[in-house]
């Protein structure tokens, strides 16, 4: 069973990764990605008290997994 320390670190890593993804995907030439990113960038990745919003980070993380899978499939 994971302890909270590892889980928090994992969430921080995901947060950094999804911020980078959103910044990169803003410049996509694919209209679908532009539309999705415009919605996702409006989601608050942190709560009002400054803590990370795990639900929103995990939502964007799932999109990242889809994008990564599509990119891998297109290279085949």
mmCIF file of N, CA and C in Angstrom:
data_model
loop_
_atom_site.group_PDB
_atom_site.id
_atom_site.type_symbol
_atom_site.label_atom_id
_atom_site.label_comp_id
_atom_site.label_asym_id
_atom_site.label_seq_id
_atom_site.Cartn_x
_atom_site.Cartn_y
_atom_site.Cartn_z
ATOM 1 N N UNK A 1 0.833 -1.178 0.000
ATOM 2 C CA UNK A 1 0.000 0.000 0.000
ATOM 3 C C UNK A 1 0.880 1.245 0.000
ATOM 4 N N UNK A 2 0.540 2.216 -0.857
ATOM 5 C CA UNK A 2 1.348 3.430 -0.951
ATOM 6 C C UNK A 2 1.107 4.320 0.260
ATOM 7 N N UNK A 3 2.180 4.990 0.687
ATOM 8 C CA UNK A 3 1.971 5.948 1.754
ATOM 9 C C UNK A 3 1.642 7.307 1.165
ATOM 10 N N UNK A 4 1.138 8.214 1.999
ATOM 11 C CA UNK A 4 0.704 9.520 1.518
ATOM 12 C C UNK A 4 1.853 10.331 0.945
ATOM 13 N N UNK A 5 3.045 10.153 1.448
ATOM 14 C CA UNK A 5 4.197 10.895 0.943
ATOM 15 C C UNK A 5 4.454 10.588 -0.525
ATOM 16 N N UNK A 6 4.431 9.310 -0.892
ATOM 17 C CA UNK A 6 4.643 8.923 -2.283
ATOM 18 C C UNK A 6 3.490 9.385 -3.159
ATOM 19 N N UNK A 7 2.276 9.301 -2.635
ATOM 20 C CA UNK A 7 1.109 9.714 -3.387
ATOM 21 C C UNK A 7 1.156 11.211 -3.667
ATOM 22 N N UNK A 8 1.560 12.010 -2.675
ATOM 23 C CA UNK A 8 1.663 13.456 -2.854
ATOM 24 C C UNK A 8 2.742 13.780 -3.881
ATOM 25 N N UNK A 9 3.862 13.062 -3.809
ATOM 26 C CA UNK A 9 4.930 13.283 -4.778
ATOM 27 C C UNK A 9 4.441 12.941 -6.180
ATOM 28 N N UNK A 10 3.711 11.860 -6.299
ATOM 29 C CA UNK A 10 3.174 11.449 -7.585
ATOM 30 C C UNK A 10 2.219 12.506 -8.139
ATOM 31 N N UNK A 11 1.388 13.074 -7.279
ATOM 32 C CA UNK A 11 0.451 14.109 -7.699
ATOM 33 C C UNK A 11 1.197 15.372 -8.136
ATOM 34 N N UNK A 12 2.262 15.708 -7.424
ATOM 35 C CA UNK A 12 3.074 16.867 -7.819
ATOM 36 C C UNK A 12 3.727 16.623 -9.172
ATOM 37 N N UNK A 13 4.204 15.420 -9.402
ATOM 38 C CA UNK A 13 4.827 15.073 -10.693
ATOM 39 C C UNK A 13 3.789 15.149 -11.805
ATOM 40 N N UNK A 14 2.600 14.598 -11.547
ATOM 41 C CA UNK A 14 1.525 14.681 -12.535
ATOM 42 C C UNK A 14 1.167 16.133 -12.827
ATOM 43 N N UNK A 15 1.120 16.947 -11.764
ATOM 44 C CA UNK A 15 0.795 18.366 -11.921
ATOM 45 C C UNK A 15 1.789 19.039 -12.861
ATOM 46 N N UNK A 16 3.073 18.797 -12.638
ATOM 47 C CA UNK A 16 4.105 19.370 -13.507
ATOM 48 C C UNK A 16 3.946 18.876 -14.945
ATOM 49 N N UNK A 17 3.695 17.578 -15.096
ATOM 50 C CA UNK A 17 3.549 16.995 -16.431
ATOM 51 C C UNK A 17 2.339 17.554 -17.176
ATOM 52 N N UNK A 18 1.218 17.702 -16.479
ATOM 53 C CA UNK A 18 0.018 18.192 -17.170
ATOM 54 C C UNK A 18 0.143 19.674 -17.495
ATOM 55 N N UNK A 19 0.834 20.444 -16.661
ATOM 56 C CA UNK A 19 1.071 21.846 -16.995
ATOM 57 C C UNK A 19 1.912 21.957 -18.267
ATOM 58 N N UNK A 20 2.933 21.126 -18.379
ATOM 59 C CA UNK A 20 3.767 21.120 -19.583
ATOM 60 C C UNK A 20 2.958 20.687 -20.805
ATOM 61 N N UNK A 21 2.129 19.670 -20.636
ATOM 62 C CA UNK A 21 1.296 19.196 -21.740
ATOM 63 C C UNK A 21 0.362 20.298 -22.224
ATOM 64 N N UNK A 22 -0.317 20.953 -21.306
ATOM 65 C CA UNK A 22 -1.265 21.994 -21.696
ATOM 66 C C UNK A 22 -0.558 23.151 -22.389
ATOM 67 N N UNK A 23 0.604 23.516 -21.901
ATOM 68 C CA UNK A 23 1.367 24.586 -22.547
ATOM 69 C C UNK A 23 1.777 24.188 -23.963
ATOM 70 N N UNK A 24 2.179 22.937 -24.127
ATOM 71 C CA UNK A 24 2.611 22.448 -25.443
ATOM 72 C C UNK A 24 1.435 22.304 -26.399
ATOM 73 N N UNK A 25 0.311 21.784 -25.904
ATOM 74 C CA UNK A 25 -0.833 21.495 -26.764
ATOM 75 C C UNK A 25 -1.615 22.751 -27.159
ATOM 76 N N UNK A 26 -1.394 23.868 -26.478
ATOM 77 C CA UNK A 26 -2.051 25.121 -26.865
ATOM 78 C C UNK A 26 -1.705 25.492 -28.301
ATOM 79 N N UNK A 27 -0.558 25.049 -28.769
ATOM 80 C CA UNK A 27 -0.065 25.410 -30.090
ATOM 81 C C UNK A 27 -0.325 24.326 -31.132
ATOM 82 N N UNK A 28 -1.163 23.375 -30.802
ATOM 83 C CA UNK A 28 -1.464 22.276 -31.715
ATOM 84 C C UNK A 28 -2.180 22.795 -32.958
ATOM 85 N N UNK A 29 -1.912 22.164 -34.074
ATOM 86 C CA UNK A 29 -2.616 22.529 -35.302
ATOM 87 C C UNK A 29 -3.901 21.716 -35.475
ATOM 88 N N UNK A 30 -4.129 20.778 -34.576
ATOM 89 C CA UNK A 30 -5.321 19.934 -34.640
ATOM 90 C C UNK A 30 -6.453 20.614 -33.869
ATOM 91 N N UNK A 31 -7.544 20.909 -34.578
ATOM 92 C CA UNK A 31 -8.645 21.644 -33.971
ATOM 93 C C UNK A 31 -9.227 20.939 -32.748
ATOM 94 N N UNK A 32 -9.306 19.611 -32.791
ATOM 95 C CA UNK A 32 -9.844 18.869 -31.658
ATOM 96 C C UNK A 32 -8.989 19.084 -30.413
ATOM 97 N N UNK A 33 -7.673 19.017 -30.566
ATOM 98 C CA UNK A 33 -6.787 19.233 -29.431
ATOM 99 C C UNK A 33 -6.912 20.669 -28.922
ATOM 100 N N UNK A 34 -7.009 21.627 -29.816
ATOM 101 C CA UNK A 34 -7.169 23.024 -29.408
ATOM 102 C C UNK A 34 -8.435 23.200 -28.572
ATOM 103 N N UNK A 35 -9.520 22.587 -29.015
ATOM 104 C CA UNK A 35 -10.793 22.713 -28.292
ATOM 105 C C UNK A 35 -10.706 22.074 -26.915
ATOM 106 N N UNK A 36 -10.130 20.879 -26.848
ATOM 107 C CA UNK A 36 -10.009 20.188 -25.559
ATOM 108 C C UNK A 36 -9.106 20.975 -24.612
ATOM 109 N N UNK A 37 -7.993 21.456 -25.112
ATOM 110 C CA UNK A 37 -7.049 22.199 -24.275
ATOM 111 C C UNK A 37 -7.662 23.507 -23.796
ATOM 112 N N UNK A 38 -8.474 24.145 -24.627
ATOM 113 C CA UNK A 38 -9.094 25.402 -24.189
ATOM 114 C C UNK A 38 -10.027 25.167 -23.010
ATOM 115 N N UNK A 39 -10.669 24.008 -22.970
ATOM 116 C CA UNK A 39 -11.528 23.660 -21.827
ATOM 117 C C UNK A 39 -10.672 23.254 -20.631
ATOM 118 N N UNK A 40 -9.673 22.415 -20.868
ATOM 119 C CA UNK A 40 -8.852 21.908 -19.759
ATOM 120 C C UNK A 40 -8.064 23.018 -19.069
ATOM 121 N N UNK A 41 -7.646 24.033 -19.810
ATOM 122 C CA UNK A 41 -6.882 25.116 -19.185
ATOM 123 C C UNK A 41 -7.755 25.954 -18.251
ATOM 124 N N UNK A 42 -9.052 25.822 -18.367
ATOM 125 C CA UNK A 42 -9.963 26.546 -17.466
ATOM 126 C C UNK A 42 -10.196 25.799 -16.157
ATOM 127 N N UNK A 43 -9.792 24.533 -16.113
ATOM 128 C CA UNK A 43 -9.950 23.755 -14.888
ATOM 129 C C UNK A 43 -8.894 24.184 -13.873
ATOM 130 N N UNK A 44 -9.301 24.404 -12.629
ATOM 131 C CA UNK A 44 -8.314 24.795 -11.613
ATOM 132 C C UNK A 44 -7.492 23.589 -11.149
ATOM 133 N N UNK A 45 -6.196 23.632 -11.392
ATOM 134 C CA UNK A 45 -5.324 22.540 -10.972
ATOM 135 C C UNK A 45 -4.962 22.647 -9.492
ATOM 136 N N UNK A 46 -5.269 23.791 -8.888
ATOM 137 C CA UNK A 46 -5.069 23.959 -7.449
ATOM 138 C C UNK A 46 -6.371 24.438 -6.823
ATOM 139 N N UNK A 47 -6.544 24.121 -5.566
ATOM 140 C CA UNK A 47 -7.713 24.569 -4.817
ATOM 141 C C UNK A 47 -7.497 25.995 -4.332
ATOM 142 N N UNK A 48 -8.539 26.592 -3.793
ATOM 143 C CA UNK A 48 -8.452 27.962 -3.282
ATOM 144 C C UNK A 48 -7.386 28.121 -2.205
ATOM 145 N N UNK A 49 -7.156 27.075 -1.442
ATOM 146 C CA UNK A 49 -6.158 27.150 -0.367
ATOM 147 C C UNK A 49 -4.742 26.815 -0.843
ATOM 148 N N UNK A 50 -4.560 26.616 -2.154
ATOM 149 C CA UNK A 50 -3.231 26.370 -2.709
ATOM 150 C C UNK A 50 -2.843 24.907 -2.830
ATOM 151 N N UNK A 51 -3.666 24.009 -2.326
ATOM 152 C CA UNK A 51 -3.351 22.586 -2.456
ATOM 153 C C UNK A 51 -3.699 22.108 -3.866
ATOM 154 N N UNK A 52 -3.075 21.029 -4.270
ATOM 155 C CA UNK A 52 -3.320 20.492 -5.600
ATOM 156 C C UNK A 52 -4.704 19.862 -5.675
ATOM 157 N N UNK A 53 -5.401 20.095 -6.769
ATOM 158 C CA UNK A 53 -6.734 19.549 -6.987
ATOM 159 C C UNK A 53 -6.577 18.219 -7.727
ATOM 160 N N UNK A 54 -6.614 17.135 -6.988
ATOM 161 C CA UNK A 54 -6.311 15.824 -7.563
ATOM 162 C C UNK A 54 -7.316 15.411 -8.640
ATOM 163 N N UNK A 55 -8.581 15.754 -8.480
ATOM 164 C CA UNK A 55 -9.581 15.386 -9.493
ATOM 165 C C UNK A 55 -9.276 16.035 -10.838
ATOM 166 N N UNK A 56 -8.955 17.301 -10.821
ATOM 167 C CA UNK A 56 -8.682 18.007 -12.077
ATOM 168 C C UNK A 56 -7.353 17.555 -12.685
ATOM 169 N N UNK A 57 -6.365 17.350 -11.852
ATOM 170 C CA UNK A 57 -5.069 16.881 -12.357
ATOM 171 C C UNK A 57 -5.232 15.507 -12.990
ATOM 172 N N UNK A 58 -5.993 14.628 -12.350
ATOM 173 C CA UNK A 58 -6.206 13.289 -12.910
ATOM 174 C C UNK A 58 -7.025 13.336 -14.191
ATOM 175 N N UNK A 59 -7.948 14.285 -14.321
ATOM 176 C CA UNK A 59 -8.709 14.448 -15.556
ATOM 177 C C UNK A 59 -7.784 14.828 -16.710
ATOM 178 N N UNK A 60 -6.917 15.800 -16.474
ATOM 179 C CA UNK A 60 -5.967 16.211 -17.519
ATOM 180 C C UNK A 60 -4.966 15.090 -17.781
ATOM 181 N N UNK A 61 -4.593 14.347 -16.742
ATOM 182 C CA UNK A 61 -3.660 13.225 -16.902
ATOM 183 C C UNK A 61 -4.235 12.173 -17.843
ATOM 184 N N UNK A 62 -5.536 11.917 -17.725
ATOM 185 C CA UNK A 62 -6.183 10.949 -18.619
ATOM 186 C C UNK A 62 -6.118 11.437 -20.064
ATOM 187 N N UNK A 63 -6.302 12.738 -20.270
ATOM 188 C CA UNK A 63 -6.171 13.301 -21.617
ATOM 189 C C UNK A 63 -4.736 13.113 -22.117
ATOM 190 N N UNK A 64 -3.763 13.323 -21.230
ATOM 191 C CA UNK A 64 -2.351 13.128 -21.614
ATOM 192 C C UNK A 64 -2.110 11.691 -22.065
ATOM 193 N N UNK A 65 -2.695 10.736 -21.361
ATOM 194 C CA UNK A 65 -2.530 9.334 -21.739
ATOM 195 C C UNK A 65 -3.136 9.064 -23.119
ATOM 196 N N UNK A 66 -4.267 9.677 -23.412
ATOM 197 C CA UNK A 66 -4.903 9.521 -24.730
ATOM 198 C C UNK A 66 -4.018 10.122 -25.809
ATOM 199 N N UNK A 67 -3.501 11.323 -25.569
ATOM 200 C CA UNK A 67 -2.629 11.988 -26.543
ATOM 201 C C UNK A 67 -1.381 11.149 -26.787
ATOM 202 N N UNK A 68 -0.784 10.631 -25.724
ATOM 203 C CA UNK A 68 0.414 9.797 -25.862
ATOM 204 C C UNK A 68 0.106 8.531 -26.668
ATOM 205 N N UNK A 69 -1.031 7.936 -26.413
ATOM 206 C CA UNK A 69 -1.427 6.730 -27.136
ATOM 207 C C UNK A 69 -1.666 7.024 -28.612
ATOM 208 N N UNK A 70 -2.324 8.132 -28.901
ATOM 209 C CA UNK A 70 -2.556 8.520 -30.297
ATOM 210 C C UNK A 70 -1.233 8.799 -31.019
ATOM 211 N N UNK A 71 -0.325 9.452 -30.336
ATOM 212 C CA UNK A 71 0.978 9.749 -30.940
ATOM 213 C C UNK A 71 1.747 8.465 -31.235
ATOM 214 N N UNK A 72 1.698 7.528 -30.305
ATOM 215 C CA UNK A 72 2.393 6.262 -30.508
ATOM 216 C C UNK A 72 1.771 5.480 -31.663
ATOM 217 N N UNK A 73 0.450 5.489 -31.742
ATOM 218 C CA UNK A 73 -0.248 4.769 -32.821
ATOM 219 C C UNK A 73 0.062 5.390 -34.178
ATOM 220 N N UNK A 74 0.156 6.702 -34.231
ATOM 221 C CA UNK A 74 0.403 7.355 -35.512
ATOM 222 C C UNK A 74 1.835 7.116 -36.015
ATOM 223 N N UNK A 75 2.752 6.779 -35.100
ATOM 224 C CA UNK A 75 4.136 6.503 -35.509
ATOM 225 C C UNK A 75 4.304 5.109 -36.073
ATOM 226 N N UNK A 76 3.322 4.244 -35.898
ATOM 227 C CA UNK A 76 3.444 2.859 -36.366
ATOM 228 C C UNK A 76 3.234 2.761 -37.841
#
